[in-house]
Coordinates of C-alpha atoms and ligand atoms in Angstrom, one line a residue:
M1 CA 0.0 0.0 0.0
A2 CA 1.1 3.6 -0.7
D3 CA 2.3 5.7 2.2
P4 CA -0.5 7.6 3.7
K5 CA -0.8 11.2 2.6
K6 CA -0.7 13.9 5.3
L7 CA -3.5 16.4 6.0
F8 CA -3.0 19.4 8.2
I9 CA -6.0 21.4 9.3
K10 CA -6.0 24.7 11.0
T11 CA -9.3 25.8 12.5
Y12 CA -10.3 29.4 13.2
G13 CA -13.6 30.6 14.7
C14 CA -16.4 28.8 16.5
Q15 CA -17.1 25.3 17.7
M16 CA -19.1 24.6 14.5
N17 CA -15.8 24.9 12.6
V18 CA -14.1 22.6 15.1
Y19 CA -16.8 20.0 14.3
D20 CA -16.5 20.7 10.5
S21 CA -12.7 20.2 10.7
E22 CA -13.2 16.8 12.3
R23 CA -15.6 15.8 9.6
M24 CA -13.4 17.0 6.8
A25 CA -10.5 14.9 8.2
E26 CA -12.9 11.9 8.2
A27 CA -14.0 12.7 4.7
M28 CA -10.4 12.6 3.5
A29 CA -9.5 9.3 5.3
P30 CA -10.9 7.1 2.5
E31 CA -8.6 9.0 0.1
G32 CA -5.6 7.8 2.1
Y33 CA -5.1 11.0 4.2
E34 CA -3.9 10.9 7.8
T35 CA -3.9 14.1 9.9
T36 CA -0.6 15.6 11.0
E37 CA 0.2 18.3 13.6
V38 CA 3.1 19.6 11.4
M39 CA 2.1 21.9 8.6
E40 CA 5.5 21.4 6.8
D41 CA 4.9 17.7 6.4
A42 CA 1.4 18.0 4.8
D43 CA 0.4 17.1 1.3
L44 CA -2.8 19.0 1.9
V45 CA -3.2 22.0 4.2
L46 CA -6.7 23.1 4.9
L47 CA -7.5 26.5 6.6
N48 CA -11.0 26.3 8.0
T49 CA -11.8 30.0 8.3
C50 CA -14.1 32.4 10.2
H51 CA -15.5 35.6 8.9
I52 CA -17.3 36.9 12.0
R53 CA -15.0 39.9 12.7
E54 CA -12.4 41.7 10.6
K55 CA -9.5 40.3 12.6
A56 CA -10.5 36.7 11.7
G57 CA -10.0 37.6 8.0
E58 CA -6.7 39.3 8.6
K59 CA -5.4 36.1 10.2
L60 CA -6.1 34.1 7.1
Y61 CA -4.3 36.4 4.8
S62 CA -1.3 36.7 7.1
D63 CA -1.1 32.8 7.5
L64 CA -1.3 32.4 3.7
G65 CA 1.4 35.0 3.3
R66 CA 3.7 33.0 5.6
M67 CA 2.9 29.8 3.7
R68 CA 4.3 31.2 0.4
S69 CA 7.8 29.9 1.0
L70 CA 6.5 26.5 1.9
K71 CA 4.6 26.3 -1.4
V72 CA 7.8 27.3 -3.3
A73 CA 9.8 24.6 -1.5
R74 CA 7.1 22.0 -2.1
P75 CA 4.9 23.0 -5.1
E76 CA 3.1 19.6 -4.9
M77 CA 1.6 20.6 -1.6
K78 CA -2.0 21.6 -1.9
I79 CA -3.5 24.5 0.0
G80 CA -7.3 24.7 0.6
V81 CA -9.4 27.4 2.2
A82 CA -12.6 26.2 3.8
G83 CA -15.2 27.7 6.1
C84 CA -17.0 31.1 6.3
I85 CA -14.4 33.2 4.4
A86 CA -14.3 30.6 1.7
Q87 CA -18.1 31.1 1.4
A88 CA -18.1 34.9 1.7
E89 CA -15.2 35.8 -0.5
G90 CA -13.8 32.6 -2.1
A91 CA -13.3 34.2 -5.5
E92 CA -11.3 37.1 -3.9
V93 CA -9.1 34.6 -1.9
M94 CA -8.3 32.8 -5.2
R95 CA -7.5 36.1 -6.9
R96 CA -5.3 37.5 -4.1
M97 CA -3.6 34.3 -3.2
P98 CA -2.3 32.3 -6.2
I99 CA -0.9 29.6 -3.8
V100 CA -4.5 28.6 -2.9
D101 CA -5.5 25.5 -4.9
L102 CA -9.0 25.0 -3.7
V103 CA -11.8 26.8 -1.9
V104 CA -14.7 24.9 -0.3
G105 CA -17.7 26.4 1.5
P106 CA -19.2 25.1 4.8
Q107 CA -22.1 23.5 2.9
A108 CA -20.0 21.8 0.2
Y109 CA -17.2 20.0 2.2
H110 CA -18.7 16.5 1.6
R111 CA -17.3 17.1 -1.9
L112 CA -13.8 17.9 -0.6
P113 CA -12.3 14.5 -1.7
E114 CA -13.3 15.2 -5.3
L115 CA -11.9 18.8 -5.2
A116 CA -8.6 17.6 -3.8
R117 CA -8.1 15.0 -6.5
G118 CA -6.2 15.9 -9.7
A119 CA -4.8 19.2 -10.8
G120 CA -6.2 22.7 -11.3
R121 CA -7.6 25.3 -9.0
K122 CA -11.2 24.7 -7.9
V123 CA -14.0 26.5 -6.0
D124 CA -17.1 24.9 -4.6
T125 CA -19.3 27.2 -2.5
D126 CA -22.7 25.8 -3.5
F127 CA -25.4 25.8 -0.9
P128 CA -27.0 22.3 -0.4
T129 CA -29.2 20.7 -3.0
E130 CA -28.5 17.5 -1.1
A131 CA -28.0 16.6 2.5
K132 CA -24.3 17.0 3.3
F133 CA -24.4 15.0 6.5
D134 CA -25.9 11.9 4.8
L135 CA -23.0 11.9 2.4
L136 CA -20.2 12.1 4.9
P137 CA -18.5 9.0 6.2
E138 CA -19.5 7.7 9.6
R139 CA -17.7 9.0 12.7
Q140 CA -14.3 7.2 13.0
G141 CA -11.5 6.3 15.4
R142 CA -11.3 6.2 19.2
R143 CA -12.6 9.4 20.7
G144 CA -12.0 11.5 23.8
P145 CA -14.8 11.7 26.4
T146 CA -16.4 14.9 24.9
A147 CA -17.6 15.6 21.4
F148 CA -19.4 18.2 19.4
L149 CA -22.4 17.3 17.2
T150 CA -23.9 19.8 14.8
V151 CA -27.7 19.4 14.6
Q152 CA -28.7 22.8 13.2
E153 CA -27.0 25.1 10.7
G154 CA -27.6 28.5 9.3
C155 CA -29.5 31.5 10.4
D156 CA -32.5 33.5 9.1
K157 CA -32.3 36.2 11.7
F158 CA -30.1 38.8 9.9
C159 CA -28.9 40.7 12.9
A160 CA -27.6 44.0 11.4
F161 CA -24.0 43.3 12.3
C162 CA -23.7 39.6 11.4
V163 CA -22.3 37.7 8.4
V164 CA -23.6 34.2 9.4
P165 CA -26.8 34.2 7.4
Y166 CA -24.7 34.9 4.3
T167 CA -21.9 32.4 5.1
R168 CA -23.9 29.5 6.4
G169 CA -27.2 30.0 4.6
A170 CA -30.8 29.5 5.8
E171 CA -31.7 27.7 8.9
M172 CA -31.9 24.0 8.6
S173 CA -32.2 21.1 11.0
R174 CA -30.8 17.6 10.6
P175 CA -33.2 14.7 10.7
V176 CA -33.5 13.1 14.1
E177 CA -32.4 9.6 13.0
G178 CA -29.1 10.9 11.6
V179 CA -28.4 12.8 14.8
L180 CA -29.2 9.7 17.0
A181 CA -27.1 7.4 14.8
E182 CA -24.1 9.8 15.0
A183 CA -24.5 10.1 18.8
R184 CA -24.6 6.3 19.2
G185 CA -21.5 6.0 17.0
L186 CA -19.7 8.6 19.2
V187 CA -20.7 6.8 22.4
E188 CA -19.4 3.5 21.0
R189 CA -16.1 5.3 20.4
G190 CA -15.8 6.4 24.0
V191 CA -17.7 9.7 24.1
R192 CA -19.7 10.4 27.4
E193 CA -20.6 14.0 26.8
I194 CA -22.1 15.5 23.7
S195 CA -22.5 19.3 23.0
L196 CA -25.2 19.8 20.4
L197 CA -24.3 22.7 18.1
G198 CA -26.1 25.1 15.9
Q199 CA -25.9 28.8 15.1
N200 CA -29.4 28.9 16.5
V201 CA -29.5 25.5 18.1
N202 CA -32.8 26.0 19.9
A203 CA -34.4 26.7 16.5
Y204 CA -33.9 23.0 15.9
H205 CA -36.9 21.3 14.4
G206 CA -36.0 17.9 12.9
Q207 CA -38.1 15.3 11.3
S208 CA -38.7 11.8 12.6
D209 CA -41.1 9.6 10.6
G210 CA -42.9 12.7 9.4
A211 CA -43.2 14.1 12.9
D212 CA -41.7 17.4 14.0
V213 CA -39.2 17.1 16.9
G214 CA -37.9 20.2 18.8
L215 CA -34.6 20.4 20.7
A216 CA -36.1 19.4 24.0
Q217 CA -37.5 16.2 22.5
L218 CA -34.2 15.5 20.7
I219 CA -32.4 15.8 24.0
G220 CA -34.9 13.4 25.6
A221 CA -34.2 10.9 22.8
L222 CA -30.4 11.3 23.2
A223 CA -30.7 10.9 27.0
K224 CA -31.9 7.3 26.4
I225 CA -28.6 6.3 24.9
D226 CA -26.8 4.2 27.5
G227 CA -23.3 5.5 28.2
L228 CA -24.1 9.0 27.2
E229 CA -23.9 10.8 30.5
R230 CA -24.0 14.5 29.7
I231 CA -25.8 16.7 27.1
R232 CA -25.1 20.3 26.4
Y233 CA -26.3 22.6 23.6
M234 CA -25.2 26.0 22.2
T235 CA -25.8 28.7 20.9
S236 CA -29.4 29.6 21.7
H237 CA -31.3 32.6 20.5
P238 CA -33.8 34.3 22.8
N239 CA -36.5 34.4 20.1
D240 CA -36.4 30.7 19.5
M241 CA -36.9 29.6 23.1
E242 CA -39.6 27.0 23.7
D243 CA -41.2 26.1 27.0
A244 CA -40.2 22.4 26.6
L245 CA -36.5 23.3 26.6
I246 CA -36.8 25.4 29.8
A247 CA -38.7 22.5 31.4
A248 CA -36.1 20.0 30.3
H249 CA -33.6 21.8 32.6
G250 CA -35.8 20.7 35.5
D251 CA -36.6 17.2 34.3
Q252 CA -33.7 15.8 32.4
P253 CA -30.8 14.9 34.7
K254 CA -28.4 14.4 31.8
L255 CA -28.9 18.0 30.6
M256 CA -26.2 20.1 32.2
P257 CA -27.1 23.3 34.1
Y258 CA -25.5 25.7 31.6
L259 CA -27.2 28.2 29.3
H260 CA -25.3 30.2 26.7
L261 CA -27.9 32.8 25.7
P262 CA -26.3 35.8 23.9
V263 CA -28.1 39.2 24.5
Q264 CA -25.5 41.4 22.7
S265 CA -26.7 44.6 24.4
G266 CA -28.9 45.8 27.3
S267 CA -30.3 48.8 25.5
D268 CA -33.6 48.4 23.7
R269 CA -32.7 51.2 21.3
I270 CA -29.5 49.3 20.3
L271 CA -31.2 45.9 20.2
K272 CA -33.7 47.4 17.8
A273 CA -30.9 48.9 15.6
M274 CA -29.3 45.5 15.7
N275 CA -32.5 43.9 14.5
R276 CA -32.4 41.5 17.4
K277 CA -36.2 41.4 17.9
H278 CA -36.1 40.9 21.6
T279 CA -35.9 43.5 24.4
A280 CA -33.8 43.6 27.6
E281 CA -36.9 42.9 29.6
S282 CA -38.0 39.9 27.5
Y283 CA -34.5 38.5 27.9
L284 CA -34.5 39.0 31.7
R285 CA -37.9 37.2 31.9
L286 CA -36.5 34.2 30.0
I287 CA -33.5 33.9 32.4
E288 CA -36.0 34.1 35.3
R289 CA -37.9 31.1 33.8
F290 CA -34.7 29.1 33.4
R291 CA -33.7 29.8 37.0
A292 CA -37.2 28.7 38.1
A293 CA -36.7 25.4 36.3
R294 CA -33.1 24.9 37.4
P295 CA -32.1 27.3 40.2
D296 CA -28.3 26.8 39.9
I297 CA -28.1 27.1 36.1
L298 CA -25.1 29.1 35.0
V299 CA -25.9 31.7 32.4
S300 CA -23.4 33.1 29.8
S301 CA -23.7 35.5 26.9
D302 CA -22.1 37.3 24.1
F303 CA -21.8 41.1 24.0
I304 CA -21.0 43.6 21.3
V305 CA -19.7 47.0 22.5
G306 CA -19.5 50.1 20.3
F307 CA -22.3 49.2 17.9
P308 CA -23.0 52.3 15.7
G309 CA -25.0 54.9 17.6
E310 CA -24.3 53.4 21.1
T311 CA -24.4 56.2 23.6
D312 CA -23.1 56.2 27.2
A313 CA -26.7 55.6 28.4
D314 CA -27.0 52.6 26.1
F315 CA -23.8 51.2 27.4
E316 CA -24.9 51.8 31.0
A317 CA -28.1 49.8 30.2
T318 CA -25.9 46.9 29.2
L319 CA -23.9 47.1 32.4
A320 CA -27.3 47.3 34.3
L321 CA -28.5 44.1 32.6
I322 CA -25.3 42.3 33.4
R323 CA -25.7 43.3 37.1
E324 CA -29.2 42.1 37.1
V325 CA -28.4 38.7 35.4
G326 CA -25.2 37.8 37.2
Y327 CA -23.3 35.9 34.6
G328 CA -21.0 33.0 35.2
A329 CA -19.1 33.6 32.0
A330 CA -19.3 35.7 28.9
Y331 CA -17.6 36.6 25.6
S332 CA -17.4 40.2 24.6
F333 CA -16.3 41.8 21.4
K334 CA -15.7 45.2 19.9
Y335 CA -18.1 45.8 17.1
S336 CA -16.5 45.1 13.8
P337 CA -18.1 46.4 10.6
R338 CA -18.6 43.5 8.1
P339 CA -19.0 44.0 4.4
G340 CA -22.5 43.5 3.1
T341 CA -24.2 43.9 6.5
P342 CA -26.6 46.8 7.1
A343 CA -24.7 48.1 10.1
A344 CA -21.5 48.5 8.1
E345 CA -23.1 51.5 6.4
K346 CA -23.3 53.4 9.6
P347 CA -20.6 55.6 11.1
E348 CA -18.3 53.9 13.6
L349 CA -17.7 55.1 17.2
P350 CA -14.2 56.5 18.1
A351 CA -11.9 53.6 18.9
E352 CA -11.1 54.9 22.3
V353 CA -14.8 55.0 23.3
T354 CA -15.2 51.3 22.3
D355 CA -12.0 50.3 24.0
A356 CA -12.9 51.9 27.3
R357 CA -16.4 50.3 27.2
L358 CA -15.0 46.8 26.4
H359 CA -12.6 47.2 29.3
A360 CA -15.3 48.2 31.7
L361 CA -17.6 45.4 30.6
Q362 CA -14.9 42.8 30.9
A363 CA -14.0 44.0 34.4
L364 CA -17.6 43.5 35.5
I365 CA -17.9 40.1 33.9
T366 CA -14.6 39.0 35.4
Q367 CA -15.9 40.0 38.8
Q368 CA -19.1 38.0 38.3
Q369 CA -17.3 35.0 37.0
R370 CA -15.0 35.0 40.0
A371 CA -18.1 35.2 42.3
A372 CA -19.6 32.2 40.5
Q373 CA -16.4 30.2 40.8
D374 CA -16.1 31.1 44.5
A375 CA -19.7 30.1 45.2
M376 CA -18.7 26.5 44.1
V377 CA -16.3 26.0 47.0
G378 CA -17.6 23.4 49.4
R379 CA -20.2 22.1 46.9
Q380 CA -20.4 18.6 45.4
T381 CA -20.5 18.2 41.6
T382 CA -19.4 15.7 39.0
V383 CA -16.3 16.1 36.9
L384 CA -15.7 14.4 33.6
Y385 CA -11.9 13.9 33.2
E386 CA -10.6 15.1 29.9
K387 CA -6.8 14.9 30.4
P388 CA -4.1 14.3 33.0
G389 CA -3.1 17.4 34.8
R390 CA 0.5 18.8 35.0
M391 CA 1.0 17.5 38.6
P392 CA 1.5 13.7 39.0
G393 CA -1.7 12.0 39.9
Q394 CA -3.8 15.0 38.9
M395 CA -6.7 14.9 36.4
V396 CA -8.4 17.9 34.7
G397 CA -12.0 18.0 33.5
K398 CA -15.2 20.0 33.4
S399 CA -17.8 20.4 36.1
E400 CA -21.5 20.3 35.3
H401 CA -21.4 24.1 35.0
L402 CA -18.5 23.8 32.4
M403 CA -15.9 25.1 34.8
A404 CA -12.4 23.6 34.5
V405 CA -11.6 21.5 37.6
H406 CA -8.2 20.1 38.8
V407 CA -8.6 17.0 40.9
A408 CA -5.8 15.1 42.8
H409 CA -6.9 11.6 41.9
E410 CA -4.2 8.9 41.8
G411 CA -5.2 5.9 39.5
A412 CA -8.1 7.7 37.7
S413 CA -8.4 7.7 33.9
V414 CA -9.5 10.0 31.2
G415 CA -13.2 9.5 30.6
D416 CA -14.0 8.8 34.3
L417 CA -17.1 10.7 35.6
V418 CA -16.4 11.3 39.2
Q419 CA -18.2 12.8 42.2
V420 CA -16.0 15.5 43.8
R421 CA -16.1 18.2 46.4
I422 CA -14.8 21.6 45.3
T423 CA -12.0 22.8 47.7
A424 CA -10.7 26.1 46.1
A425 CA -11.5 28.5 43.3
S426 CA -9.7 31.0 41.0
T427 CA -11.2 33.0 38.2
N428 CA -10.6 30.3 35.6
S429 CA -10.4 27.1 37.4
L430 CA -11.4 25.0 40.5
A431 CA -9.6 22.5 42.7
A432 CA -11.4 19.5 44.0
V433 CA -11.1 16.2 45.8
P434 CA -12.8 13.0 44.8
L435 CA -15.5 11.7 47.1
G436 CA -15.9 8.1 48.3
Ligands
SAH1 N1 -26.1 32.9 16.7 C1 -25.5 33.4 17.8 C2 -24.1 34.0 17.7 C3 -23.3 33.7 16.5 S1 -21.9 34.7 16.2 C4 -26.4 34.5 18.4 O1 -27.3 35.1 17.7 O2 -26.2 34.9 19.5 C5 -21.0 34.7 17.7 C6 -20.9 36.1 18.3 O3 -20.1 36.9 17.6 C7 -22.2 36.9 18.4 O4 -23.0 36.5 19.5 C8 -21.7 38.3 18.5 O5 -21.6 38.7 19.9 C9 -20.4 38.3 17.9 N2 -20.4 39.0 16.6 C10 -21.1 38.7 15.5 N3 -20.9 39.6 14.5 C11 -20.1 40.5 15.0 C12 -19.5 41.8 14.6 N4 -19.8 42.2 13.3 N5 -18.7 42.5 15.4 C13 -18.4 42.0 16.6 N6 -18.9 40.9 17.1 C14 -19.7 40.1 16.4
SF4_2 FE1 -25.7 36.2 13.6 FE2 -27.9 37.2 14.7 FE3 -28.0 34.9 13.3 FE4 -26.8 35.0 15.7 S1 -28.9 35.3 15.3 S2 -26.0 34.0 13.8 S3 -25.9 37.0 15.6 S4 -27.6 36.9 12.5
F3S3 FE1 -17.0 32.3 12.3 FE2 -18.6 31.1 10.5 FE3 -18.5 30.3 13.1 S1 -18.2 33.2 10.6 S2 -18.1 32.1 14.2 S3 -16.8 30.2 11.6 S4 -20.3 30.3 11.7

């Protein structure tokens, strides 16, 4: 047999890209490709890109710039650009970067093997006329204890700042049977925790024998899989929230007490300008209902600061909302104008205003995160071990609330799900001892 060819994948952006990279690697395995960690050794380099903020795009072009000498040294090496930049500006990538051999969009990567065969520069950024997931090979190999599983893709919401509806296309949900089969396959390969992914994962409405199945019902079906111990989902949208999902947090023990529900801003004026179609108040009422169903649920969010037209009062409203919710974690970003989005037409705020607001918001979030971590001390929780720690006999994993936990546990293995007591906290991690 011929020596295996080597595939190097670099992933930028969100978890959905992490998942897509795994599936692209699996799609290339029947072509004789093995993955490598060393770009210089690769026969095919894939850059799985993100378009969400300007910086993400700059990274791609600077990485490609650095790869020029590699391509000169090894002209037979192929370079492919995948993901959301491929979709948004594949033709421009091809024009600006002659070293790129192929461009493949997020909805076309089941055709990657075909694109990578033979000579010539190729672009495939078609949106689906067929079900991508049905055409990909089954999940392969031995797996770690946690896995991502994309169940929903695309977005119809068109927030004024966001490229996702253009890069990932319209909202679609995978059929229930395909999701369950993939989950069973993952569990057989050692997975004990699955995070269901979607740009608007709670908009999930899949089909099963002609019946419509929402996310809560899908979680219920997954929970019946023996050996699958934990289920998570992200990212949710406030406008797609259904009563059944809120209730599931009270009824379904395998569903972890963590809710990532981005609000973006606490000012109704800005939310309207963002085309978010929810208010600060409606968001707060939703959080209240989740806390009624599961009092200890940890809430996280995404925030954009410096959206065009954001005044000091608007920003104060965001800080007020943060104080009212009490977040356990959050991601915050400076507004970045994206080509083709409505907000990009509007004048930007001065950089120093946006910088100062980001700084203030992050200071408040860090304070809240620290408080949430500190509140865990003395409590019991389970931890799923993901890797050995740096100290001998130490294991590292995640708690139910998705906090990183270090446990002194001689003889334990990766994949063990262990009852522990939290003994100490810092802003980013917890220490614990095993019980029993
Ligand atoms: N579908 C999810 C989020 C997807 S994008 C939702 O609606 O909440 C992930 C995050 O990137 C967003 O929540 C937003 O906070 C941020 N983001 C998106 N576009 C951005 C832009 N143009 N500038 C800065 N941040 C942006
Ligand atoms: Fe982007 Fe808004 Fe869709 Fe989220 S809901 S992916 S922020 S357009
Ligand atoms: Fe980026 Fe596309 Fe994800 S733009 S955040 S990789 S959906």
